PDB file of C-alpha atoms and ligand atoms in Angstrom:
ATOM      1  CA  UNK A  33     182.535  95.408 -13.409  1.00  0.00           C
ATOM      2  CA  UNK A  34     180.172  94.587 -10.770  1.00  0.00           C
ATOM      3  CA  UNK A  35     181.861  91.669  -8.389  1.00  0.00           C
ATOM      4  CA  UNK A  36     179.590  89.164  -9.092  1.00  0.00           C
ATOM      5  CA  UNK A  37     180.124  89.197 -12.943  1.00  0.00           C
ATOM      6  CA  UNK A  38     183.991  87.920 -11.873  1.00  0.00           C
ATOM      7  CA  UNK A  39     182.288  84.664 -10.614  1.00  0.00           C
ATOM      8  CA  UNK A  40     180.617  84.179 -13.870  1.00  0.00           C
ATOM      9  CA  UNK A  41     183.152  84.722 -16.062  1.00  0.00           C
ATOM     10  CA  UNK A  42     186.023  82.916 -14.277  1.00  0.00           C
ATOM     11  CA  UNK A  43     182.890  80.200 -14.465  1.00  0.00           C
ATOM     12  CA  UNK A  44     182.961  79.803 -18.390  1.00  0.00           C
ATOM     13  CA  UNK A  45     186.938  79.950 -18.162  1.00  0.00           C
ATOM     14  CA  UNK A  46     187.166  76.992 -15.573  1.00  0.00           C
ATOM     15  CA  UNK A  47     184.348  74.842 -17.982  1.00  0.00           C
ATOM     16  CA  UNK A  48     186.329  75.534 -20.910  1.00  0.00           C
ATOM     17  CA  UNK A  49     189.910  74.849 -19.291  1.00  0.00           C
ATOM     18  CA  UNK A  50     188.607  71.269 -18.113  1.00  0.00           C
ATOM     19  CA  UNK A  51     186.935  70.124 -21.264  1.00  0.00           C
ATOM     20  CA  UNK A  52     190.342  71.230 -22.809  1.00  0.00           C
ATOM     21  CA  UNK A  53     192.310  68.918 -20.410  1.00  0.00           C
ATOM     22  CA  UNK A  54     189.373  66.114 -20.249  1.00  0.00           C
ATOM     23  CA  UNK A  55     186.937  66.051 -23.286  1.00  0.00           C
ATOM     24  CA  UNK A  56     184.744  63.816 -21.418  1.00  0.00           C
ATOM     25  CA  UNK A  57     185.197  65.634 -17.963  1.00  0.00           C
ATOM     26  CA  UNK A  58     181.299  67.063 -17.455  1.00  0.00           C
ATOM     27  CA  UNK A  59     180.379  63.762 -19.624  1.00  0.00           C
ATOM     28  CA  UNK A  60     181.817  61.652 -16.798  1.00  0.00           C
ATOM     29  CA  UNK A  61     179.823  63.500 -13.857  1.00  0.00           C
ATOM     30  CA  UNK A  62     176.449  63.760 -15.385  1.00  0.00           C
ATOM     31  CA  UNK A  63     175.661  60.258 -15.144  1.00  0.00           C
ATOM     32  CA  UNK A  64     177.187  59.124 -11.448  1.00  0.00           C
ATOM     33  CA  UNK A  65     177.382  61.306  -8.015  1.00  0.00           C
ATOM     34  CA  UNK A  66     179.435  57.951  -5.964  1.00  0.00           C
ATOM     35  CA  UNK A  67     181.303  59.792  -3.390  1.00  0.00           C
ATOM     36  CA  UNK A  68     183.574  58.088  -1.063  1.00  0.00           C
ATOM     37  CA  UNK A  69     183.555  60.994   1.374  1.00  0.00           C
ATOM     38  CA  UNK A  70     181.144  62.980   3.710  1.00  0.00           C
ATOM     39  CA  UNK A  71     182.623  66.395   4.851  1.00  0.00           C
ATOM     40  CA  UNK A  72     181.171  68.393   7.766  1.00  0.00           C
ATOM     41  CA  UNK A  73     182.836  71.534   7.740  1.00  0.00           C
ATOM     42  CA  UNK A  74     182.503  75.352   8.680  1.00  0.00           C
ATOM     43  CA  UNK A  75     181.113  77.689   6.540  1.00  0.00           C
ATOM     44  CA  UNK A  76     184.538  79.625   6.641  1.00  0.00           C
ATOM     45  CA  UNK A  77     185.008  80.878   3.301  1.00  0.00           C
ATOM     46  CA  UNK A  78     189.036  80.424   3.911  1.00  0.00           C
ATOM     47  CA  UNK A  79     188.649  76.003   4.749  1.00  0.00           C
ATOM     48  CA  UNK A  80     186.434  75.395   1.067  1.00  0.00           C
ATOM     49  CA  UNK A  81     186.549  70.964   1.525  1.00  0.00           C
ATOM     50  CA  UNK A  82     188.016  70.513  -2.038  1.00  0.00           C
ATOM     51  CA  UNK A  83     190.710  72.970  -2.511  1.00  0.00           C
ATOM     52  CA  UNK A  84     192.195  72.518   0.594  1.00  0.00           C
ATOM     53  CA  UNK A  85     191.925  68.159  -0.023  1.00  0.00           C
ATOM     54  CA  UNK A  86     192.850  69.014  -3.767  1.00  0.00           C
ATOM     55  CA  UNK A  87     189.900  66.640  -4.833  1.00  0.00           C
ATOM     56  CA  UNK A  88     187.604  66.991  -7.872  1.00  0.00           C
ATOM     57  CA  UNK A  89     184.084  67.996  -8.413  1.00  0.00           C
ATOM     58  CA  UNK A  90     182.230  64.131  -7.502  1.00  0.00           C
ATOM     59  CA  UNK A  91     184.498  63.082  -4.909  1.00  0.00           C
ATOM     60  CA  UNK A  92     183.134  65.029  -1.790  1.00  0.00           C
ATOM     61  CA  UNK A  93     179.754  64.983  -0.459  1.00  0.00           C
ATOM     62  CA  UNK A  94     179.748  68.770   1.101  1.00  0.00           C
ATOM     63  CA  UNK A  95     177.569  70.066   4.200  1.00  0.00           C
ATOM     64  CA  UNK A  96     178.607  73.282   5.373  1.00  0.00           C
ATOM     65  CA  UNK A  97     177.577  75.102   8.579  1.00  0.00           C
ATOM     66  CA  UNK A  98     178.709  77.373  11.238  1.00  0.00           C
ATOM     67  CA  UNK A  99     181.755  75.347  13.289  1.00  0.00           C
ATOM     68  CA  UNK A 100     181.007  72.492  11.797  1.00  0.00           C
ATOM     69  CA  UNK A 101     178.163  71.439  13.927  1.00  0.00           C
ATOM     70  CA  UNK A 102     176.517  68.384  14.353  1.00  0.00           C
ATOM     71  CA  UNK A 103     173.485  68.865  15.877  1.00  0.00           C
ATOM     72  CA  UNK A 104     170.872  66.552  16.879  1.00  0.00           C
ATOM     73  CA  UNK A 105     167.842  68.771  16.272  1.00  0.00           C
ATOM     74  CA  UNK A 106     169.034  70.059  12.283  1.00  0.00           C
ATOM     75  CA  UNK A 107     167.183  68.667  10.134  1.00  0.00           C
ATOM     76  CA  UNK A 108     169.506  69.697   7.526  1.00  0.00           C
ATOM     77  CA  UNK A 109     172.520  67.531   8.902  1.00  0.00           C
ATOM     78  CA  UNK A 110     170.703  64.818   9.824  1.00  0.00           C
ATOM     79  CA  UNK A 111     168.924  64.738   5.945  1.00  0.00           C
ATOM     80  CA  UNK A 112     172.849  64.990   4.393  1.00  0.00           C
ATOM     81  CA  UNK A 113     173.624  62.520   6.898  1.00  0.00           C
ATOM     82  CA  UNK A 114     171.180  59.870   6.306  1.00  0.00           C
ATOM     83  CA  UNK A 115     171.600  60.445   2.315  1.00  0.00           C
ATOM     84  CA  UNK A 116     174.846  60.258   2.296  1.00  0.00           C
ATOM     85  CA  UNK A 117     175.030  56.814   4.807  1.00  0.00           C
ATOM     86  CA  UNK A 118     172.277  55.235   3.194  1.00  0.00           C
ATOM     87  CA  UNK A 119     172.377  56.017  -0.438  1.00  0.00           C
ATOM     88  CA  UNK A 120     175.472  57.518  -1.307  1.00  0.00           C
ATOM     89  CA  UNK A 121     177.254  54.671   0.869  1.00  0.00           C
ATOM     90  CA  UNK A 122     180.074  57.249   1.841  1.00  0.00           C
ATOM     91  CA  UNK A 123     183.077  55.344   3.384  1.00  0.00           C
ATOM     92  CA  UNK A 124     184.202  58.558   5.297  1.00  0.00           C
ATOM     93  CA  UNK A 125     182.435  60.639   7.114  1.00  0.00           C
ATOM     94  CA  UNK A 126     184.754  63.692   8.162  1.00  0.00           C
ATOM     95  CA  UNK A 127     184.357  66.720  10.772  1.00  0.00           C
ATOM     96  CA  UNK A 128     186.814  69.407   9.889  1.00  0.00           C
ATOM     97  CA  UNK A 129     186.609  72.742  11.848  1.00  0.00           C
ATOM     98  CA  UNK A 130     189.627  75.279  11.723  1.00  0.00           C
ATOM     99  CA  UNK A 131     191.980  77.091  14.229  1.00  0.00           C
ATOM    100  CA  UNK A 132     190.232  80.458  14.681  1.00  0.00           C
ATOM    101  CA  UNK A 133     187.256  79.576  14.354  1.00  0.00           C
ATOM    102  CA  UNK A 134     184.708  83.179  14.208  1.00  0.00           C
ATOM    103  CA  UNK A 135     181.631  80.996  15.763  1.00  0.00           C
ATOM    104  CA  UNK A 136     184.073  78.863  18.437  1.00  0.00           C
ATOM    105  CA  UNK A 137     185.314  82.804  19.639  1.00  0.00           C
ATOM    106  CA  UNK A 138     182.107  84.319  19.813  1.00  0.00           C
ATOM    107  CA  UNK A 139     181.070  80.966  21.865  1.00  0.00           C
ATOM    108  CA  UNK A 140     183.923  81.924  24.177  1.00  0.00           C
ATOM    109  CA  UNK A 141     182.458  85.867  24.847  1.00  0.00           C
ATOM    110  CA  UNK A 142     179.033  86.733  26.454  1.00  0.00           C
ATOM    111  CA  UNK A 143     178.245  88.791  22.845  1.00  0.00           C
ATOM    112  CA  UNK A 144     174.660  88.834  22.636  1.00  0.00           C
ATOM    113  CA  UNK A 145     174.113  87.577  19.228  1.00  0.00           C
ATOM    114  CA  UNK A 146     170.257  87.133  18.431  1.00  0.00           C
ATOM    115  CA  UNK A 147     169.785  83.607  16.790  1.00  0.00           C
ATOM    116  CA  UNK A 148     172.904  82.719  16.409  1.00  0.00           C
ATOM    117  CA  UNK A 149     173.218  82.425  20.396  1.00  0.00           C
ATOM    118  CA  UNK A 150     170.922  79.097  19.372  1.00  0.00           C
ATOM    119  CA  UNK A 151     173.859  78.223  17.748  1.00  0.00           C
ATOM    120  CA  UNK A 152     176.371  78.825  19.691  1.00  0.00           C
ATOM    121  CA  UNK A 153     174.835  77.483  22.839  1.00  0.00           C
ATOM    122  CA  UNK A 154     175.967  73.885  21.653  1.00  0.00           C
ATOM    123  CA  UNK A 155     179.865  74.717  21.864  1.00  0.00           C
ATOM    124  CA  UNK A 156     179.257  76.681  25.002  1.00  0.00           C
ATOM    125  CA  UNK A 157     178.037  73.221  26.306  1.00  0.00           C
ATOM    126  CA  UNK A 158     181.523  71.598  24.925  1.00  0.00           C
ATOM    127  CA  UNK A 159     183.065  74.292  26.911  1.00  0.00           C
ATOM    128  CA  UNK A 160     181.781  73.504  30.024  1.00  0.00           C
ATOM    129  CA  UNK A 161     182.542  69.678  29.447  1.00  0.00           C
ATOM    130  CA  UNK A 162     186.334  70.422  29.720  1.00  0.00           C
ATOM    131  CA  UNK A 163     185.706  73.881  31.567  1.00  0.00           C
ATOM    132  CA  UNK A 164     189.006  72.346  33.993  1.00  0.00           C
ATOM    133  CA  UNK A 165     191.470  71.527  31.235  1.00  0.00           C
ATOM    134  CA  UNK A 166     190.309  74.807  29.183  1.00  0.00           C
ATOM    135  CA  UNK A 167     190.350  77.318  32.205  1.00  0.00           C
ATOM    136  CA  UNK A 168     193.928  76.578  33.170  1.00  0.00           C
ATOM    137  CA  UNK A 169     194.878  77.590  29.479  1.00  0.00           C
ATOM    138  CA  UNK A 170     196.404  81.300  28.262  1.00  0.00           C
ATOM    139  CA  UNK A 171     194.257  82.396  26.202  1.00  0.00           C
ATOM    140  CA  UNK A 172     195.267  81.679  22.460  1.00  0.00           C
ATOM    141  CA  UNK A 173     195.912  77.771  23.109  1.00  0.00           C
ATOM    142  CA  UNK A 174     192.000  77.924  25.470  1.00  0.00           C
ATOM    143  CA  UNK A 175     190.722  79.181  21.778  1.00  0.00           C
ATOM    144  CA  UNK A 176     192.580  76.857  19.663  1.00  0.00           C
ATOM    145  CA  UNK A 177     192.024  73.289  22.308  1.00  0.00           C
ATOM    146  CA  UNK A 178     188.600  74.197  22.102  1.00  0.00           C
ATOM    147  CA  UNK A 179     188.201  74.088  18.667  1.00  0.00           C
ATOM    148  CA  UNK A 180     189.803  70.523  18.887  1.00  0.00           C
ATOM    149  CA  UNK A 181     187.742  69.346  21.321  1.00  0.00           C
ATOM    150  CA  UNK A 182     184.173  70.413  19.744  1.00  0.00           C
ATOM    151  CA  UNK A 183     185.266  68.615  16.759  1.00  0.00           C
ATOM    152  CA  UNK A 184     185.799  65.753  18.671  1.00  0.00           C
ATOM    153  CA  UNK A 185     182.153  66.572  20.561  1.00  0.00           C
ATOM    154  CA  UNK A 186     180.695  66.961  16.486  1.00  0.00           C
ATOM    155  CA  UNK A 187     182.002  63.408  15.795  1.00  0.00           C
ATOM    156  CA  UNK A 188     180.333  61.231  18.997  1.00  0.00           C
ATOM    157  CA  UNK A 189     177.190  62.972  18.294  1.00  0.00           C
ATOM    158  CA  UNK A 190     177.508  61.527  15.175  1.00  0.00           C
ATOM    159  CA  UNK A 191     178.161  57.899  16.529  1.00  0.00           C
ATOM    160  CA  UNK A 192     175.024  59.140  18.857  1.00  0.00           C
ATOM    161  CA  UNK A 193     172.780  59.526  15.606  1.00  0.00           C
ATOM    162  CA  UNK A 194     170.669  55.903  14.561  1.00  0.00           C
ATOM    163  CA  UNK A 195     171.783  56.511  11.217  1.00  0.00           C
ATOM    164  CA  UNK A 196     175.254  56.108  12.052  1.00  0.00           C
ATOM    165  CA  UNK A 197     174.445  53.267  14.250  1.00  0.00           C
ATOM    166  CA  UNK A 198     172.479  51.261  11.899  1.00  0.00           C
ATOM    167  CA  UNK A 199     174.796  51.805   8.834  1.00  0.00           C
ATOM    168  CA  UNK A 200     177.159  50.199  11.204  1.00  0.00           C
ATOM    169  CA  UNK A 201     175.251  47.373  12.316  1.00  0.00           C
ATOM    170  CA  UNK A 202     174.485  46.558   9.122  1.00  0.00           C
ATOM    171  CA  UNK A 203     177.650  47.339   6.710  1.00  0.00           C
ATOM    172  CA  UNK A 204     180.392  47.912   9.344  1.00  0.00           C
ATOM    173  CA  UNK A 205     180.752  51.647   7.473  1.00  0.00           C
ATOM    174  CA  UNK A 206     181.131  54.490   7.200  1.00  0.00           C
ATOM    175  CA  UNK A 207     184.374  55.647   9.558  1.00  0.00           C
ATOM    176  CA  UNK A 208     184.271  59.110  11.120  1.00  0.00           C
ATOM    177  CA  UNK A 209     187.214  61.355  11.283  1.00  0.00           C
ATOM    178  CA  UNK A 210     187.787  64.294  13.332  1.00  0.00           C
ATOM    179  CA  UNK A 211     190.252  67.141  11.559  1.00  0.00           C
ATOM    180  CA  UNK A 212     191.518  70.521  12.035  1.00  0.00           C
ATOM    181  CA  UNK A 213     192.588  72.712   9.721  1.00  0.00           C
ATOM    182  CA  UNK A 214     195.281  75.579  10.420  1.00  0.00           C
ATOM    183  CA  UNK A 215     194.978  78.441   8.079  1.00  0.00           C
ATOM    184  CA  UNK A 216     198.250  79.741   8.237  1.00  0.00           C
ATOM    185  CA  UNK A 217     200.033  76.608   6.709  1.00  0.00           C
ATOM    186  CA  UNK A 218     197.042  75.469   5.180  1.00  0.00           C
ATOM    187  CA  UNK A 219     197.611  71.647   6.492  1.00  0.00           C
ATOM    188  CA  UNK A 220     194.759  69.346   7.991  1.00  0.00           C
ATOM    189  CA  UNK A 221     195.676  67.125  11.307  1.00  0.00           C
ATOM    190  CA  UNK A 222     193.795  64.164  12.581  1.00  0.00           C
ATOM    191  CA  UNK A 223     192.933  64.459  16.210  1.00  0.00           C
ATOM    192  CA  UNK A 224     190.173  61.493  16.192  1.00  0.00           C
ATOM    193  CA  UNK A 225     187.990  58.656  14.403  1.00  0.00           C
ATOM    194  CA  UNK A 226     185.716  56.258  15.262  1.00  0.00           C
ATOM    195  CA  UNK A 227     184.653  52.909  13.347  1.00  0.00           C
ATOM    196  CA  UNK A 228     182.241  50.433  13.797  1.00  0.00           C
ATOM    197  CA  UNK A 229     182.996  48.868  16.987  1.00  0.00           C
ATOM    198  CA  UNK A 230     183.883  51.885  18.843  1.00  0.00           C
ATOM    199  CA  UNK A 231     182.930  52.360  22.698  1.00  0.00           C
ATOM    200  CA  UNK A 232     180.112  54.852  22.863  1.00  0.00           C
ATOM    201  CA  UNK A 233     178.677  55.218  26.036  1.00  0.00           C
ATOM    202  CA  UNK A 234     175.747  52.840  25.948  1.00  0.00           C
ATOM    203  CA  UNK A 235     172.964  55.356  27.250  1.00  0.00           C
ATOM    204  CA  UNK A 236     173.143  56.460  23.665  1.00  0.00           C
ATOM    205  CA  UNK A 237     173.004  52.704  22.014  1.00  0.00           C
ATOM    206  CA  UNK A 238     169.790  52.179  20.274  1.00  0.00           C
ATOM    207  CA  UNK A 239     168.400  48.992  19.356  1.00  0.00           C
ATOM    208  CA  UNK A 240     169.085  48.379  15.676  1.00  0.00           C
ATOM    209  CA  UNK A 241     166.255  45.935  14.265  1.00  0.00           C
TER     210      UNK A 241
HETATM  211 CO1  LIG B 126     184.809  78.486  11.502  1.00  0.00          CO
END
């Protein structure tokens, strides 16, 4: 059997085990999409946002991208972003990268990578932010503090965006969260958030109308 065909069939087992639980389990989903949450993760297949939170299909808005990036410029993010602030009305807005990250460690070599050197070029830039604290690091923990602080980085340019800004002018929501994810216990640590009347520096205020 070809390995796609797996996904398929494990597909009609998984439909038919939850209408067997929860007759009205598909029912329920059709009509509403209300998620509390927003989850900016990396595309790792090993840190998949509801497995690892054990939530259901409904509860998680989902954008997925190499280290967990927010970047001013992706049109992509910024569209989840604003549809998830302004219509979903998401409480929670979560960055989640994971130690080991592949795209933080090729950030940290001079790998010529096409592209995704576009890419990578915005946690280089973290890097050399906290080049000090980082550079007086072995090697393993320089790797693992720098995936930290990048998803720190991921959620001020978030408070940077006007979406977040206005959303919080105007509703006091949503609050963002900064997690990491270890793969080899599988458990998720805060190392951040930021609500409503958090200090941002004010070069990036704008004026909400
Ligand atoms: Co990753």
């Amino acid at each position: 059997m070809e390995s796609y065909r797996r996904l398929l069939l494990e597909n009609k087992a998984w439909a038919k085990e939850r209408t067997e639980i929860d007759p009205n389990y598909f029912k329920r989903l059709v009509d509403i999409q209300r998620p509390d949450f927003l989850w900016i993760g990396c595309s790792d297949s090993r840190v998949p946002a509801n497995e690892i939170t054990n939530t259901d299909p409904g509860e998680i808005f989902v954008h997925r991208n190499i280290a967990n990036m927010v970047v001013h410029t992706d049109l992509n993010l910024l569209s989840v972003l604003q549809y998830a602030v302004q219509v979903l009305e998401v409480k929670h807005v979560i960055v989640c990268g994971h130690y080991g990250c592949g795209g933080v460690k090729a950030a940290m070599t001079h790998r010529e990578l096409g592209l995704i050197n576009k890419w990578l070029r915005n946690i280089k830039d973290v890097y050399r932010y906290h080049q000090d604290e980082l550079e007086a690091m072995d090697e393993e923990h320089r790797t693992d503090r720098l995936v930290e602080l990048n998803v720190m980085e991921q959620v001020m340019n978030l408070a940077k965006t006007s979406i977040i800004q206005a959303a919080w002018s105007r509703h006091q929501r949503p609050m963002l969260h900064g997690w990491v994810y270890r793969l080899q216990d599988g458990l998720l640590h805060e190392l951040c958030q930021m609500d409503y009347d958090a200090k941002l520096d004010d070069i990036y205020r704008y004026d909400i109308p």
